[in-house]
mmCIF file of C-alpha atoms in Angstrom:
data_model
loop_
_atom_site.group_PDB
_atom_site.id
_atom_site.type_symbol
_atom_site.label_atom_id
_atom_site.label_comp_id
_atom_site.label_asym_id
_atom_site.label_seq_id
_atom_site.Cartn_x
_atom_site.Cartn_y
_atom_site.Cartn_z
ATOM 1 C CA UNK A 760 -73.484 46.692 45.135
ATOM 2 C CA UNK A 761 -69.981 46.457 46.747
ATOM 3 C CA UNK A 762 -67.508 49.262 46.877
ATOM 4 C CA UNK A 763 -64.431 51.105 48.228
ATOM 5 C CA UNK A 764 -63.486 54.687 48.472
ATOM 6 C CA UNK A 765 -60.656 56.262 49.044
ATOM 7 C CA UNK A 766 -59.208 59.255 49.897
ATOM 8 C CA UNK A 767 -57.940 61.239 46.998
ATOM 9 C CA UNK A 768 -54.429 62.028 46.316
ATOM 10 C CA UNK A 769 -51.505 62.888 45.729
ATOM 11 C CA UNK A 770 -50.348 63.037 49.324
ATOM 12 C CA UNK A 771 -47.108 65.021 50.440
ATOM 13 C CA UNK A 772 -45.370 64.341 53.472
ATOM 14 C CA UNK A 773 -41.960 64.475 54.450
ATOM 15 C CA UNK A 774 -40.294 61.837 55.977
ATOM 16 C CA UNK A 775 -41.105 60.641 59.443
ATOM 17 C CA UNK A 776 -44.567 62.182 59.460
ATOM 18 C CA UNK A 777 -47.839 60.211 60.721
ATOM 19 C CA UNK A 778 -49.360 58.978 57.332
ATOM 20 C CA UNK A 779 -52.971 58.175 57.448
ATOM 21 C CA UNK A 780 -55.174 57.243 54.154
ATOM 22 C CA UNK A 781 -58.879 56.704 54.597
ATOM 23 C CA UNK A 782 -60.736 53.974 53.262
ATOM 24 C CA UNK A 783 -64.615 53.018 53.337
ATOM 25 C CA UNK A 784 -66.640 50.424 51.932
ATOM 26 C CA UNK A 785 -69.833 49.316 51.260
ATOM 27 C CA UNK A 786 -71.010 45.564 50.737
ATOM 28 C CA UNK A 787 -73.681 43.558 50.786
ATOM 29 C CA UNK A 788 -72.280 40.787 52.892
ATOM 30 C CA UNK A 789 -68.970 39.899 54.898
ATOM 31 C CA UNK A 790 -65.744 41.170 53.430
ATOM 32 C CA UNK A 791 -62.504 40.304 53.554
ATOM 33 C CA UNK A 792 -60.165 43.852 53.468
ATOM 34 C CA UNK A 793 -57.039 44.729 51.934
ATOM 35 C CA UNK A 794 -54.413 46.999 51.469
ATOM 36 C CA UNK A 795 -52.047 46.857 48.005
ATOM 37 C CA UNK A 796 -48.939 48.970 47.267
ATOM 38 C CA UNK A 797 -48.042 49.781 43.522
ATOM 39 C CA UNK A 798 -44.462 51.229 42.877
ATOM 40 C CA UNK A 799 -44.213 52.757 39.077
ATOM 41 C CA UNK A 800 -44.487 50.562 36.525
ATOM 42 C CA UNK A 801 -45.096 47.165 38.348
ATOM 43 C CA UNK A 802 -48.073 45.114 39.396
ATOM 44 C CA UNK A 803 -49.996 45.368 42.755
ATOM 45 C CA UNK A 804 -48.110 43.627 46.050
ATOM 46 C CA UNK A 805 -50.303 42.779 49.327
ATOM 47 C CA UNK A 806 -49.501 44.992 52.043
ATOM 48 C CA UNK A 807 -51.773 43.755 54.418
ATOM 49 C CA UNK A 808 -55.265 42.397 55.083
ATOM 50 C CA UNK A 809 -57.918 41.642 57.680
ATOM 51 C CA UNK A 810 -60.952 39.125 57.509
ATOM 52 C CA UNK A 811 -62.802 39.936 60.299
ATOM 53 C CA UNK A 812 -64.638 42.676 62.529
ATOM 54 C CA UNK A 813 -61.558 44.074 64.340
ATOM 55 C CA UNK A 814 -58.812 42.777 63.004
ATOM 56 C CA UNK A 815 -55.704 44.759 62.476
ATOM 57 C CA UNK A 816 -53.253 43.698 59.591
ATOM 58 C CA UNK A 817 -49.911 44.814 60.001
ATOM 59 C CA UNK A 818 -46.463 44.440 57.662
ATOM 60 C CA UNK A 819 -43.903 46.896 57.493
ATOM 61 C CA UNK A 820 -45.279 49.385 59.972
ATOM 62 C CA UNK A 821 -48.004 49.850 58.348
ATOM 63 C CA UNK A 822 -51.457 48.759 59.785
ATOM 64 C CA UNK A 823 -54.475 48.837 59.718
ATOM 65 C CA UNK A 824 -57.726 47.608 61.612
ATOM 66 C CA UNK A 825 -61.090 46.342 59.725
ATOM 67 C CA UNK A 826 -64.181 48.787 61.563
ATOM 68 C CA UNK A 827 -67.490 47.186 61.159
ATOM 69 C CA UNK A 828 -69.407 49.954 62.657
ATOM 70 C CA UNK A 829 -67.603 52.558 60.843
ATOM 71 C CA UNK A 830 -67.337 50.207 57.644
ATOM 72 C CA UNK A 831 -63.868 51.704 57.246
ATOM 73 C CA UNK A 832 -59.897 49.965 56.825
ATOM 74 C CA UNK A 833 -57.370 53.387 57.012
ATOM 75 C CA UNK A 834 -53.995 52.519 56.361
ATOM 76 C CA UNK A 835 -51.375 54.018 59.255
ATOM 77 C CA UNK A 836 -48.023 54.309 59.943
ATOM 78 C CA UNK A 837 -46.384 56.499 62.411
ATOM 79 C CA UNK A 838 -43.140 57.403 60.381
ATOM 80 C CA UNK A 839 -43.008 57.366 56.779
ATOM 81 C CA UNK A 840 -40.088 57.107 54.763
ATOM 82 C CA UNK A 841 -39.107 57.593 51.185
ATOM 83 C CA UNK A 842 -38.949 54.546 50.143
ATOM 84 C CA UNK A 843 -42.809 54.335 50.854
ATOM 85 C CA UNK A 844 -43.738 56.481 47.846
ATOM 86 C CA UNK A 845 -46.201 54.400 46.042
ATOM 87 C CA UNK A 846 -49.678 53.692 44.936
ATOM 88 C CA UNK A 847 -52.102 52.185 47.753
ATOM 89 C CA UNK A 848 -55.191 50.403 46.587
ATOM 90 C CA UNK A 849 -58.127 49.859 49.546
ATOM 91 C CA UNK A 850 -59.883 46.358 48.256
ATOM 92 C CA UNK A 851 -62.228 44.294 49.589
ATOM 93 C CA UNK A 852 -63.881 40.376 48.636
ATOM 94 C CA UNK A 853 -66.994 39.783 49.708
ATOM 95 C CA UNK A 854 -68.475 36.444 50.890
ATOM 96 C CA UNK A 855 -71.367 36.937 48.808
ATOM 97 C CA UNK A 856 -69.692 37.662 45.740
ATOM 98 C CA UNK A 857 -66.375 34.919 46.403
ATOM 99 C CA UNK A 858 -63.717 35.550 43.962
ATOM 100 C CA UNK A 859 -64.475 38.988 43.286
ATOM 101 C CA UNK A 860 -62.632 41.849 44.081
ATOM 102 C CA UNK A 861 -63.670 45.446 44.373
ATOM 103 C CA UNK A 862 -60.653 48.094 44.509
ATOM 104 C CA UNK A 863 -60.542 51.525 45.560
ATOM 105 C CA UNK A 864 -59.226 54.253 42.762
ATOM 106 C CA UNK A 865 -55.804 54.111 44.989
ATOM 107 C CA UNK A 866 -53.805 57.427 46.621
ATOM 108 C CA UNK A 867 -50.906 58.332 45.682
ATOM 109 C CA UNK A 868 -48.315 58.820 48.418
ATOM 110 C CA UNK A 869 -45.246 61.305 47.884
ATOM 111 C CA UNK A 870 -42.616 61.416 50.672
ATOM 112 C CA UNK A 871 -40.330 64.187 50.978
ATOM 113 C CA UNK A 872 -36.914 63.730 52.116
ATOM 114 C CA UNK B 1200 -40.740 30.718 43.271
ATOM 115 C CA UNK B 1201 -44.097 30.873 42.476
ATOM 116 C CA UNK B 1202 -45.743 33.866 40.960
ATOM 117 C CA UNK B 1203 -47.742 35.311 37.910
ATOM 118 C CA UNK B 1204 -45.970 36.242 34.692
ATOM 119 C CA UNK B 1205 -47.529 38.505 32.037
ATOM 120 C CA UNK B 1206 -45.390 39.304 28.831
ATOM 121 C CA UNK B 1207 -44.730 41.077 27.173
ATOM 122 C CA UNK B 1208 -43.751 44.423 29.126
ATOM 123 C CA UNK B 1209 -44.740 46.775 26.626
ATOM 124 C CA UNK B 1210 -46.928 46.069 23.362
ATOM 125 C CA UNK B 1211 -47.922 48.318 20.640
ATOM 126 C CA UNK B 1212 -50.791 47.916 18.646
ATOM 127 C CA UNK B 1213 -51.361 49.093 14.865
ATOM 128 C CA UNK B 1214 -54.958 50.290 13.548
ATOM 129 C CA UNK B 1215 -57.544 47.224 13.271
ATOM 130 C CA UNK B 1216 -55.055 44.569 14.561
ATOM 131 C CA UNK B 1217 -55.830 41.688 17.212
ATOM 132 C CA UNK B 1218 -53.583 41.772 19.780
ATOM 133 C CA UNK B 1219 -52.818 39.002 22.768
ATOM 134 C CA UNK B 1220 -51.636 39.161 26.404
ATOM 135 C CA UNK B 1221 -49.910 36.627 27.792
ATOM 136 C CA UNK B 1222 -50.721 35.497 31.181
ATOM 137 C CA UNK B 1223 -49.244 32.292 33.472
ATOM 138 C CA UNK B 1224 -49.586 31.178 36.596
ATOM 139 C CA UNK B 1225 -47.382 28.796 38.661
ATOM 140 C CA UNK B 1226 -49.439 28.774 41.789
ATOM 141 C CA UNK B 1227 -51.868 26.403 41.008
ATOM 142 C CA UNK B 1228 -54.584 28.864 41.161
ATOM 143 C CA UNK B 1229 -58.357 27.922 40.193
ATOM 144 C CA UNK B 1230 -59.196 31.594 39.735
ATOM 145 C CA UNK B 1231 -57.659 34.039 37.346
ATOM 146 C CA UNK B 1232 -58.417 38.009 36.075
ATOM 147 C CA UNK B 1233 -57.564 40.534 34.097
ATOM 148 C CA UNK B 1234 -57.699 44.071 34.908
ATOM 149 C CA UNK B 1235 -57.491 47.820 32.951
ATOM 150 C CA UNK B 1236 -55.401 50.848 34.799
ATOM 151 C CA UNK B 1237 -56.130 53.978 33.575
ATOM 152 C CA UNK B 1238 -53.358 56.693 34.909
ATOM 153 C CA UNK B 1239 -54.277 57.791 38.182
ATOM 154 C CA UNK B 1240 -57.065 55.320 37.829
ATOM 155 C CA UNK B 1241 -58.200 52.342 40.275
ATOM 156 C CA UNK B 1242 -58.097 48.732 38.540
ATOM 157 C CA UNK B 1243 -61.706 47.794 36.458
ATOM 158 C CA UNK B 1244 -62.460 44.168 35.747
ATOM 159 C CA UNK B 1245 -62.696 43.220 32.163
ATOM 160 C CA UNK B 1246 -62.726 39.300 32.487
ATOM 161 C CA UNK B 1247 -62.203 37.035 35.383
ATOM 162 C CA UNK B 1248 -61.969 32.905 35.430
ATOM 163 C CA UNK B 1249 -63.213 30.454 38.696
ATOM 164 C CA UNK B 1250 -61.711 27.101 36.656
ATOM 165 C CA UNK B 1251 -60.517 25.509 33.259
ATOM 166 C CA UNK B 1252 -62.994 26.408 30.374
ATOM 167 C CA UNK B 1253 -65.326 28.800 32.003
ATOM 168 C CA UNK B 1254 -64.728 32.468 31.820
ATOM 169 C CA UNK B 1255 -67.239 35.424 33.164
ATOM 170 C CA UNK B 1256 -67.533 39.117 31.672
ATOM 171 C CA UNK B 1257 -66.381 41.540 34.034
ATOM 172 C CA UNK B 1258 -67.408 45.528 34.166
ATOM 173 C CA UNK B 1259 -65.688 46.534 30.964
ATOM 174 C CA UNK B 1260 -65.414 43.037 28.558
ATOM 175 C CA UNK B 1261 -66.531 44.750 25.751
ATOM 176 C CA UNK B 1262 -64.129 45.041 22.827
ATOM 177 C CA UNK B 1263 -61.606 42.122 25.101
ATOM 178 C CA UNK B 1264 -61.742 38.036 24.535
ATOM 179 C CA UNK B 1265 -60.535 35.640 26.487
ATOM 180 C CA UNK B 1266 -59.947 31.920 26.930
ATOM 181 C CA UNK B 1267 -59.024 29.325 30.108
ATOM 182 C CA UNK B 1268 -57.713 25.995 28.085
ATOM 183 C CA UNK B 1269 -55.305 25.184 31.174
ATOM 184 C CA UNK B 1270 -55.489 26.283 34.491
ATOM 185 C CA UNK B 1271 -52.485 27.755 33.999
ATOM 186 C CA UNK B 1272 -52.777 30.594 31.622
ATOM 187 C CA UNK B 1273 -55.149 33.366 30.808
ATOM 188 C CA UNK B 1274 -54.456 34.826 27.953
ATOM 189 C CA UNK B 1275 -56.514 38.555 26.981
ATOM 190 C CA UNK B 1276 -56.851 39.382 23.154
ATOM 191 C CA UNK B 1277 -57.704 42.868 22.851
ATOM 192 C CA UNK B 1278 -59.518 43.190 19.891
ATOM 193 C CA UNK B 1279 -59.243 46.174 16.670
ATOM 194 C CA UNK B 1280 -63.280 46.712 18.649
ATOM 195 C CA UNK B 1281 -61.586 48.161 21.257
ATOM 196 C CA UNK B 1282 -61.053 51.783 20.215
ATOM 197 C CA UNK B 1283 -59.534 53.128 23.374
ATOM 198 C CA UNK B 1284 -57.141 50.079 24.095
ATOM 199 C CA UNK B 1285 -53.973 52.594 25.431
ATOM 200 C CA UNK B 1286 -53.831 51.103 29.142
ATOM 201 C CA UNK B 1287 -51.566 49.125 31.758
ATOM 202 C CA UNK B 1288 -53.315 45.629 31.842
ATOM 203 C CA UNK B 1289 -52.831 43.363 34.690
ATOM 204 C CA UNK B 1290 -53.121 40.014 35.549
ATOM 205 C CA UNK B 1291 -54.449 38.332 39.035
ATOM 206 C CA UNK B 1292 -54.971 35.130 40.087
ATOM 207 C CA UNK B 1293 -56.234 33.667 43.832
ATOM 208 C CA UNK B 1294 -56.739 29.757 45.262
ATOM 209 C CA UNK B 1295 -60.356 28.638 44.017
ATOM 210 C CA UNK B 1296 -63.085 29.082 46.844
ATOM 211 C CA UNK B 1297 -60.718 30.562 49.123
ATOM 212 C CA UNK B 1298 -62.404 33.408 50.353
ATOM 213 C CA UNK B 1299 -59.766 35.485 52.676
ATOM 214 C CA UNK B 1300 -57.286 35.028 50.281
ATOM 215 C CA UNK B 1301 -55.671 37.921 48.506
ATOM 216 C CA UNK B 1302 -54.936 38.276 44.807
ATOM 217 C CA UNK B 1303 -51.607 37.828 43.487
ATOM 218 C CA UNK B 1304 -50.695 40.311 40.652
ATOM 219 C CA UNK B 1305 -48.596 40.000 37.580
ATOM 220 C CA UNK B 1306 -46.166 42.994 36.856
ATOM 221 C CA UNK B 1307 -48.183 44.648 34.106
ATOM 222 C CA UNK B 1308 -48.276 44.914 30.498
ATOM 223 C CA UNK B 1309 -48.501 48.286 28.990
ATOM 224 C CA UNK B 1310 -50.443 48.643 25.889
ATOM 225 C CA UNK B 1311 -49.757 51.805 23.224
ATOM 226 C CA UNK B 1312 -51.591 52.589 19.682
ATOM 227 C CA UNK B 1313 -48.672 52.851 17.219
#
């Protein structure tokens, strides 16, 4: 069946550091990938996505580019700030499966000042 | 603006009572869910909904009911069943058949036993 996994957290960096969170998934047919952002006590927000082999969603700095070979999406940015401590959720649809989402268990992200 | 709203914020829930989520949509989505967030947990599926009066179990349904009268709202009962019903519940919704497209979330209600 379809998955994702992420990297665990809690993740400490201090501002301006190179943030990188691994993601990986399995699935049984031709996913669509995304990356969510939760900030306590509210719902999940899109951050980005990508719906092919090679594609690279970007917003905010952040990016991140869809590896068939590799079957992985890591989130990047090159300089974190505070304001960027959140939850991130790896997710994927699958063609197969249409209108069902599977979600990674999310990483949390702690910037330092 | 459109978006998802789920009410109310917080809930509390007494020993062997019924109590119902609100969830509505203004995006004229066909395809609506509900999810469970345990802290530090990912997001499990309890019930999801491609169109008006047809409604699928998801990975954790038991102890949850649901109904899809209008495309608009998706309202989760969680049951006196449920034993363990302390969670953040969320709401999602996406365009019917549309494939690429992300889910939109609602901003959470958090459930507590009294």
């Amino acid at each position: 069946g379809d998955s994702v996994t992420q990297m665990e957290g809690p993740v400490t960096l201090s501002e301006e550091a190179f943030l990188t969170i691994n993601c990986t998934y399995t699935a049984t047919g031709y996913p669509s990938l995304f990356w969510y952002v939760q900030y306590p006590g509210e719902g999940l927000q899109l951050l980005l996505k990508a719906t092919k082999a090679d594609d690279k969603g970007s917003n905010k700095g952040f990016e991140a580019t869809y590896r068939k070979e590799t079957t992985s999406f890591h989130l990047e940015k090159g300089s974190v700030q505070v304001s960027d401590s959140a939850v991130y959720f790896c997710a994927l649809s699958d063609l197969n499966n249409f209108n069902k989402f599977y979600f990674g268990s999310g990483t949390k992200l702690n910037v330092k000042p | 603006d459109g978006g998802i709203t789920q009410s109310p914020k917080y809930l509390f829930r007494k020993e062997g009572q019924n109590v119902t989520l609100s969830c509505e949509q203004n995006l004229n989505h066909d395809a609506m869910y509900w999810y469970r967030q345990d802290p530090g947990q990912g997001l499990r599926l309890i019930y999801y909904s491609q169109i008006v009066n047809d409604f699928q179990k998801g990975d954790i349904a038991e102890g949850y009911s649901v109904s899809r009268e209008k495309k608009e709202s998706f309202p989760l009962t969680v049951t006196s069943a449920q034993k363990n019903p302390t969670a953040f519940y969320l709401c999602a919704s996406t365009p019917g058949q549309a494939v690429f497209q992300p889910q939109h979330f609602g901003d959470g209600t958090r459930l507590s036993i009294l």
